Structures are given as C-alpha cells and as structure tokens.
Short mmCIF file of N, CA and C in Angstrom, two decimals:
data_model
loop_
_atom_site.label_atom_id
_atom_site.label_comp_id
_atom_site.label_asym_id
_atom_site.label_seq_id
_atom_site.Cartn_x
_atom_site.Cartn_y
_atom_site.Cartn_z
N UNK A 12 27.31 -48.06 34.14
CA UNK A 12 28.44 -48.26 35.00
C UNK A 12 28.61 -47.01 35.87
N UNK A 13 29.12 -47.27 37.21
CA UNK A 13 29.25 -46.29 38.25
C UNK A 13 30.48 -45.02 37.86
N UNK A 14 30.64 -44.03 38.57
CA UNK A 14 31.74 -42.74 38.32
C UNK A 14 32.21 -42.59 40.17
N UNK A 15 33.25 -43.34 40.25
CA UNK A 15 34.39 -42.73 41.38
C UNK A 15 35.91 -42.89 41.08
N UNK A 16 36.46 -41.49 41.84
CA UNK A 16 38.13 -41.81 41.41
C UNK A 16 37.96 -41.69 40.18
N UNK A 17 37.81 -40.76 39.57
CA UNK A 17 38.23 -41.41 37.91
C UNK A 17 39.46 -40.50 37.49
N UNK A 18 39.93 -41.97 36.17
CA UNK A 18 41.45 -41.37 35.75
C UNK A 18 41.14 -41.57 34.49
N UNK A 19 40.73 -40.09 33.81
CA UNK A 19 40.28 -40.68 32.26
C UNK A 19 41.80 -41.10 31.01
N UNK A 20 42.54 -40.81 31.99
CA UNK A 20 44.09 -41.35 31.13
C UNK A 20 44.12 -42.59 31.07
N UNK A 21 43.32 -44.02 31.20
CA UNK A 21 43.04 -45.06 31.14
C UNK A 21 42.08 -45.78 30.31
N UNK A 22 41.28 -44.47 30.01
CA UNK A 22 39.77 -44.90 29.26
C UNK A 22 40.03 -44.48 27.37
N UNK A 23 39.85 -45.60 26.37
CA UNK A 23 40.22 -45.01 25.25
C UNK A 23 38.93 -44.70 24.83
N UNK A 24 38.54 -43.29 24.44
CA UNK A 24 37.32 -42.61 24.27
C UNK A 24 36.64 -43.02 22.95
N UNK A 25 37.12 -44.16 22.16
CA UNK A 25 36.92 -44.25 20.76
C UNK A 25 35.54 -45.03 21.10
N UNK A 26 34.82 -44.49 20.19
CA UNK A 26 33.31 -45.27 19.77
C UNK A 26 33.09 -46.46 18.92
N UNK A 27 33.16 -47.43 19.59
CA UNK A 27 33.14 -48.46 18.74
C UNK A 27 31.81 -49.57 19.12
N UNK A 28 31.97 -50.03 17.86
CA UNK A 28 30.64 -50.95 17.79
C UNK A 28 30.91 -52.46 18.24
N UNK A 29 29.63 -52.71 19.25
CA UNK A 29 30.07 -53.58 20.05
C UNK A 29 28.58 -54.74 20.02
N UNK A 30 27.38 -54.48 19.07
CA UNK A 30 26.50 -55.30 18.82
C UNK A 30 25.78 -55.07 17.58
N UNK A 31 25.34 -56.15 17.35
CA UNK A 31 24.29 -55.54 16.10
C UNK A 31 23.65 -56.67 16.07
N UNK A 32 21.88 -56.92 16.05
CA UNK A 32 21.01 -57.79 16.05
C UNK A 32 20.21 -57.16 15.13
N UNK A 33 19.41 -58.33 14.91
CA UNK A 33 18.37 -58.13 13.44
C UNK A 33 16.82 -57.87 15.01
N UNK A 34 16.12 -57.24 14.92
CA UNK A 34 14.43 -57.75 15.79
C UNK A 34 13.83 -58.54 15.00
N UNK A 35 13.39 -59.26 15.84
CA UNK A 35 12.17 -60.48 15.11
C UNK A 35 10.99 -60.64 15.90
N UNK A 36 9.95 -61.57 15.86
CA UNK A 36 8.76 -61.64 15.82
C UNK A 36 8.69 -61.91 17.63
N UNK A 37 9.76 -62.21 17.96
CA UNK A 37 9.26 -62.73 19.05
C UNK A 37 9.87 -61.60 19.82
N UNK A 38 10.53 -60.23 20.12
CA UNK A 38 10.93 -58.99 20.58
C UNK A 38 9.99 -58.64 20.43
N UNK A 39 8.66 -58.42 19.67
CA UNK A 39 7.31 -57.13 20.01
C UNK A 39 6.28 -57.46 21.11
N UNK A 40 6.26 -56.72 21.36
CA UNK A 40 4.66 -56.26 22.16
C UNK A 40 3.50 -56.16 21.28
N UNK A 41 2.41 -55.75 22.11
CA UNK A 41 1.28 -56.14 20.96
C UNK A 41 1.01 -54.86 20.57
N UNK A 42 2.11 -53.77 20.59
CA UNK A 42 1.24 -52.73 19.32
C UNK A 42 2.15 -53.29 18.25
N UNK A 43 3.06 -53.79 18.08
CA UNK A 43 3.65 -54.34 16.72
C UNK A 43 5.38 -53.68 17.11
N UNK A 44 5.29 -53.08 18.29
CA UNK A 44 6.85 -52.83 18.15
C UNK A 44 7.53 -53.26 19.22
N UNK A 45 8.96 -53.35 19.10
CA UNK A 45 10.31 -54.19 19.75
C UNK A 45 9.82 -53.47 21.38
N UNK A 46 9.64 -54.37 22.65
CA UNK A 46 9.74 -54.11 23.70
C UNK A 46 10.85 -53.04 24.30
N UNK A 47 10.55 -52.27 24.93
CA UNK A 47 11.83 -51.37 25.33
C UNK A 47 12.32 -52.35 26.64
N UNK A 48 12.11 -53.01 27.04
CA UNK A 48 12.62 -53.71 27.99
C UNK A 48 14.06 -54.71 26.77
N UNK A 49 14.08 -55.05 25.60
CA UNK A 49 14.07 -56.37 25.15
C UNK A 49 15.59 -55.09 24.72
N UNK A 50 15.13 -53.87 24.07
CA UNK A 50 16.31 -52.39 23.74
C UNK A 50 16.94 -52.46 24.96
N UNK A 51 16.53 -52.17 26.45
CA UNK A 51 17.44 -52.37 27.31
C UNK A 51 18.50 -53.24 27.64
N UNK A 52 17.76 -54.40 27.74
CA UNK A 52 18.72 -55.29 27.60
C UNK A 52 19.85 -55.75 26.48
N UNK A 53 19.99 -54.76 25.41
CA UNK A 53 20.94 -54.66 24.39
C UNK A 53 21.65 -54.00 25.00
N UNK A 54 21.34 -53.24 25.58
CA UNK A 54 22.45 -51.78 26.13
C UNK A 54 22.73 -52.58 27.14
N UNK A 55 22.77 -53.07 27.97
CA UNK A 55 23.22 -53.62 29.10
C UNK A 55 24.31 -54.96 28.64
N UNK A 56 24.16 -55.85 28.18
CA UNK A 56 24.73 -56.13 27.24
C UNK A 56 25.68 -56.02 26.70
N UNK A 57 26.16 -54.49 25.24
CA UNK A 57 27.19 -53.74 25.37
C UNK A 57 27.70 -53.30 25.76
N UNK A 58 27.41 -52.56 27.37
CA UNK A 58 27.87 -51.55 28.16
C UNK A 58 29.32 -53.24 28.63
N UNK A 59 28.46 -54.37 29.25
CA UNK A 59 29.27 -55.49 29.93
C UNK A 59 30.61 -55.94 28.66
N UNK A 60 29.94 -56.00 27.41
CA UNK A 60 31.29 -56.66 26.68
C UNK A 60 32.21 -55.43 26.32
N UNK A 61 32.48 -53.98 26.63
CA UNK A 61 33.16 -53.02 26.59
C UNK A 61 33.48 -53.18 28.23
N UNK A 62 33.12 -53.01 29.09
CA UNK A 62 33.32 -53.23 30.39
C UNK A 62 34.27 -54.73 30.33
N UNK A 63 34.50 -55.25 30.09
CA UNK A 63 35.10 -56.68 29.95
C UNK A 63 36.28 -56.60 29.68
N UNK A 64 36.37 -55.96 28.31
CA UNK A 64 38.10 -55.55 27.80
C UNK A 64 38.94 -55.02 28.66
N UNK A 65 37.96 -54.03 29.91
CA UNK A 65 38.54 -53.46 31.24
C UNK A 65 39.21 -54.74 31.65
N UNK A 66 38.89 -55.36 31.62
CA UNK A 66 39.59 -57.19 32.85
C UNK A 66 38.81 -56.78 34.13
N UNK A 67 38.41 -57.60 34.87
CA UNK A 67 37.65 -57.53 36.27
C UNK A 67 36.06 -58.20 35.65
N UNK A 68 35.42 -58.22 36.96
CA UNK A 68 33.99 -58.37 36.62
C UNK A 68 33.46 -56.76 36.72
N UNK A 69 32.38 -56.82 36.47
CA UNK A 69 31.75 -55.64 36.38
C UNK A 69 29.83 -55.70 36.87
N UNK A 70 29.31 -54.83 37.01
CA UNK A 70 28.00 -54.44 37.22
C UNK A 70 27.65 -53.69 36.83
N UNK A 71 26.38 -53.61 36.03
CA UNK A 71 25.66 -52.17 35.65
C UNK A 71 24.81 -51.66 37.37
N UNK A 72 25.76 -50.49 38.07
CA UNK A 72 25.00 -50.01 38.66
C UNK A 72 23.92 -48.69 38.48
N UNK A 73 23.62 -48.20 37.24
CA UNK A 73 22.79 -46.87 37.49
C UNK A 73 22.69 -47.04 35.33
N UNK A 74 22.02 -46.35 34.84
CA UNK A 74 21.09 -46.03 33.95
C UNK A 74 21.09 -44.31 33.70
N UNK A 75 21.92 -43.34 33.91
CA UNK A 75 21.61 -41.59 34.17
C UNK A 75 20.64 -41.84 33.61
N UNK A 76 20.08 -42.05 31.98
CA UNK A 76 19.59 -41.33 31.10
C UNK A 76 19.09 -42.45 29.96
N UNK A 77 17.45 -42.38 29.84
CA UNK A 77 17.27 -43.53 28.30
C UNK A 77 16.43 -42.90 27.95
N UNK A 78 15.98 -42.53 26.35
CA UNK A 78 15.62 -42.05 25.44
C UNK A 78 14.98 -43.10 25.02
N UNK A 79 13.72 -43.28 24.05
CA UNK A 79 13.51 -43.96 22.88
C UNK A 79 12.80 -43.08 21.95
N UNK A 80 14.12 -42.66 21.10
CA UNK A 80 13.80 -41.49 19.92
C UNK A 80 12.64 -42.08 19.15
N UNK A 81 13.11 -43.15 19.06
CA UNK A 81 11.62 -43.89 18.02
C UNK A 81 11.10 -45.30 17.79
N UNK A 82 10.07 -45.56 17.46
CA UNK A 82 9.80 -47.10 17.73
C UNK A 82 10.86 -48.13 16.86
N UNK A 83 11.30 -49.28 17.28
CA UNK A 83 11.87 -50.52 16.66
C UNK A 83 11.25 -51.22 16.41
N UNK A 84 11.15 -52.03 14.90
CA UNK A 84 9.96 -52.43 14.39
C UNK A 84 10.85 -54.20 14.02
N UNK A 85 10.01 -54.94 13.86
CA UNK A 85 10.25 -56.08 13.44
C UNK A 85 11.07 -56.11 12.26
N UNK A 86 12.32 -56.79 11.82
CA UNK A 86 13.26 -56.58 10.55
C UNK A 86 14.02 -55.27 10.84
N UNK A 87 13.93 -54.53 11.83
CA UNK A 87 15.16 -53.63 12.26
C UNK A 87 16.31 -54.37 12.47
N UNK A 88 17.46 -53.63 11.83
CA UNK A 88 19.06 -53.76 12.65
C UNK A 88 18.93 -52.88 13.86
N UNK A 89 19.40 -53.51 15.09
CA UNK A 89 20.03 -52.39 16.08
C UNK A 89 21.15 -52.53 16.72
N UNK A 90 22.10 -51.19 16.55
CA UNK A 90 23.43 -51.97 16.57
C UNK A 90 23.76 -50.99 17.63
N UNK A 91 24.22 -51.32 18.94
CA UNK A 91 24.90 -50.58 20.31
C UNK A 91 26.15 -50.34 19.98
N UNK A 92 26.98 -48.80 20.19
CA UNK A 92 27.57 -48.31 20.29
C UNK A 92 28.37 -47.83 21.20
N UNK A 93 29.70 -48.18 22.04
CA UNK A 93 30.21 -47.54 23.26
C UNK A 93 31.07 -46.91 23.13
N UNK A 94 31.34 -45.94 23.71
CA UNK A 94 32.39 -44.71 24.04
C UNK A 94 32.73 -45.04 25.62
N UNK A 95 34.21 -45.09 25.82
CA UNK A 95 34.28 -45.15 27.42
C UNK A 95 34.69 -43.13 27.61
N UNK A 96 34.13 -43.34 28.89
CA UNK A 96 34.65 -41.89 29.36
C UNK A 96 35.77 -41.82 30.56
N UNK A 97 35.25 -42.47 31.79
CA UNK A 97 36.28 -42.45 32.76
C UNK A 97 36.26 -43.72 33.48
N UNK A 98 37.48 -44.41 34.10
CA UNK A 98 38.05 -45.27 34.95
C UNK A 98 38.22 -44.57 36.21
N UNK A 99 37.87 -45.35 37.38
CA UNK A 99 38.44 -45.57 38.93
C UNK A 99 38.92 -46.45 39.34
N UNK A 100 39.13 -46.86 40.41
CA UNK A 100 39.64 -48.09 40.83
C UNK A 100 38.30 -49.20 41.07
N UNK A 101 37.05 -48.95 41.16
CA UNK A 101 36.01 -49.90 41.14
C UNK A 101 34.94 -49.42 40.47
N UNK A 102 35.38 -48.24 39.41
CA UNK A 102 34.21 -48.10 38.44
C UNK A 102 34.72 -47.65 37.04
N UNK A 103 33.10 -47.43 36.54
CA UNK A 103 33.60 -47.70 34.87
C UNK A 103 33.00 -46.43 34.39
N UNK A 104 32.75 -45.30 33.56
CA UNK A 104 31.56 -44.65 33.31
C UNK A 104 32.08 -45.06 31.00
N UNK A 105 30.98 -44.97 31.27
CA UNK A 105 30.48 -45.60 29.54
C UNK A 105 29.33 -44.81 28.95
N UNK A 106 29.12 -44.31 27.65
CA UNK A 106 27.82 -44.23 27.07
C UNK A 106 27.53 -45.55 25.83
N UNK A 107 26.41 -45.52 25.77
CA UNK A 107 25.93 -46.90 25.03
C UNK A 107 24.87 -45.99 23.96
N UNK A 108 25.27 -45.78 22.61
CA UNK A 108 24.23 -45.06 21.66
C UNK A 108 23.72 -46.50 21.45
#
C-alpha cells in the first residue's frame, strides 16, 4: 500500500494475524518448493483484508521490500501477519510478515 498525507493517529499499530494456509502439492515448482509467486500472493491478500477494515476500496500499489528467508515446503503452515503504520486520505502504508 502507498505513503501520502499520513496521520498515524488513525492507524492501530497492533500485529495481528490475518491468514494462515496449509501448502500443498499443487503450490510447488519443480525443485519441490512453494512458488514465490503463489507466497506473494498471500501477502497481497493480507495486506487487502487489513486494508478493508480501513472501509474504501484499496490497491496494492508498490512492494518496498521481499525477502525469502527460506524455502516453503509442501505441509508448511504459512500464516501472514499485518501491522498498520500510517493513514492518508488515499493511502494506506502496512507491513505484511
């Protein structure tokens, strides 16, 4: 989510859990692990149903920063995490662990 105008007196900074999926057979690629495309689209995902509670529609415009500390394997839990940081009048800023 985008950063203008922001009024972080609007944003409640608490980290809360906002998904959790099991991976299965049909999320890997052929070295045997979960697509990072298939991880993205989890985060995108959470970022929208925390973005939601805002009221309005919303868009993921920008990505700063993605990591993949380590591979996701078939029979993984992966569960997305959001923290809001700041509100504007047409944006959102969020992190998604």
């Amino acid at each position: 989510m985008s950063k203008e105008n922001t009024n972080t007196d609007t944003v409640n900074r608490t980290r809360k859990l906002m998904f959790r999926d099991y991976m299965m057979q049909k999320d890997l690629n052929g070295a045997g692990n979960v697509f990072g495309g298939v991880i993205l689209s989890i985060i995108d995902k959470v970022a929208a149903m925390r973005a939601h509670q805002f009221g309005g529609c919303w868009v993921t415009r920008a990505i700063s920063a993605m990591e993949f500390a380590e591979p996701v394997n078939v029979s993984d839990t992966v569960a997305g995490f959001v923290t809001g940081h700041a509100m504007g009048k047409t944006s959102l800023t969020l992190t998604v662990e």
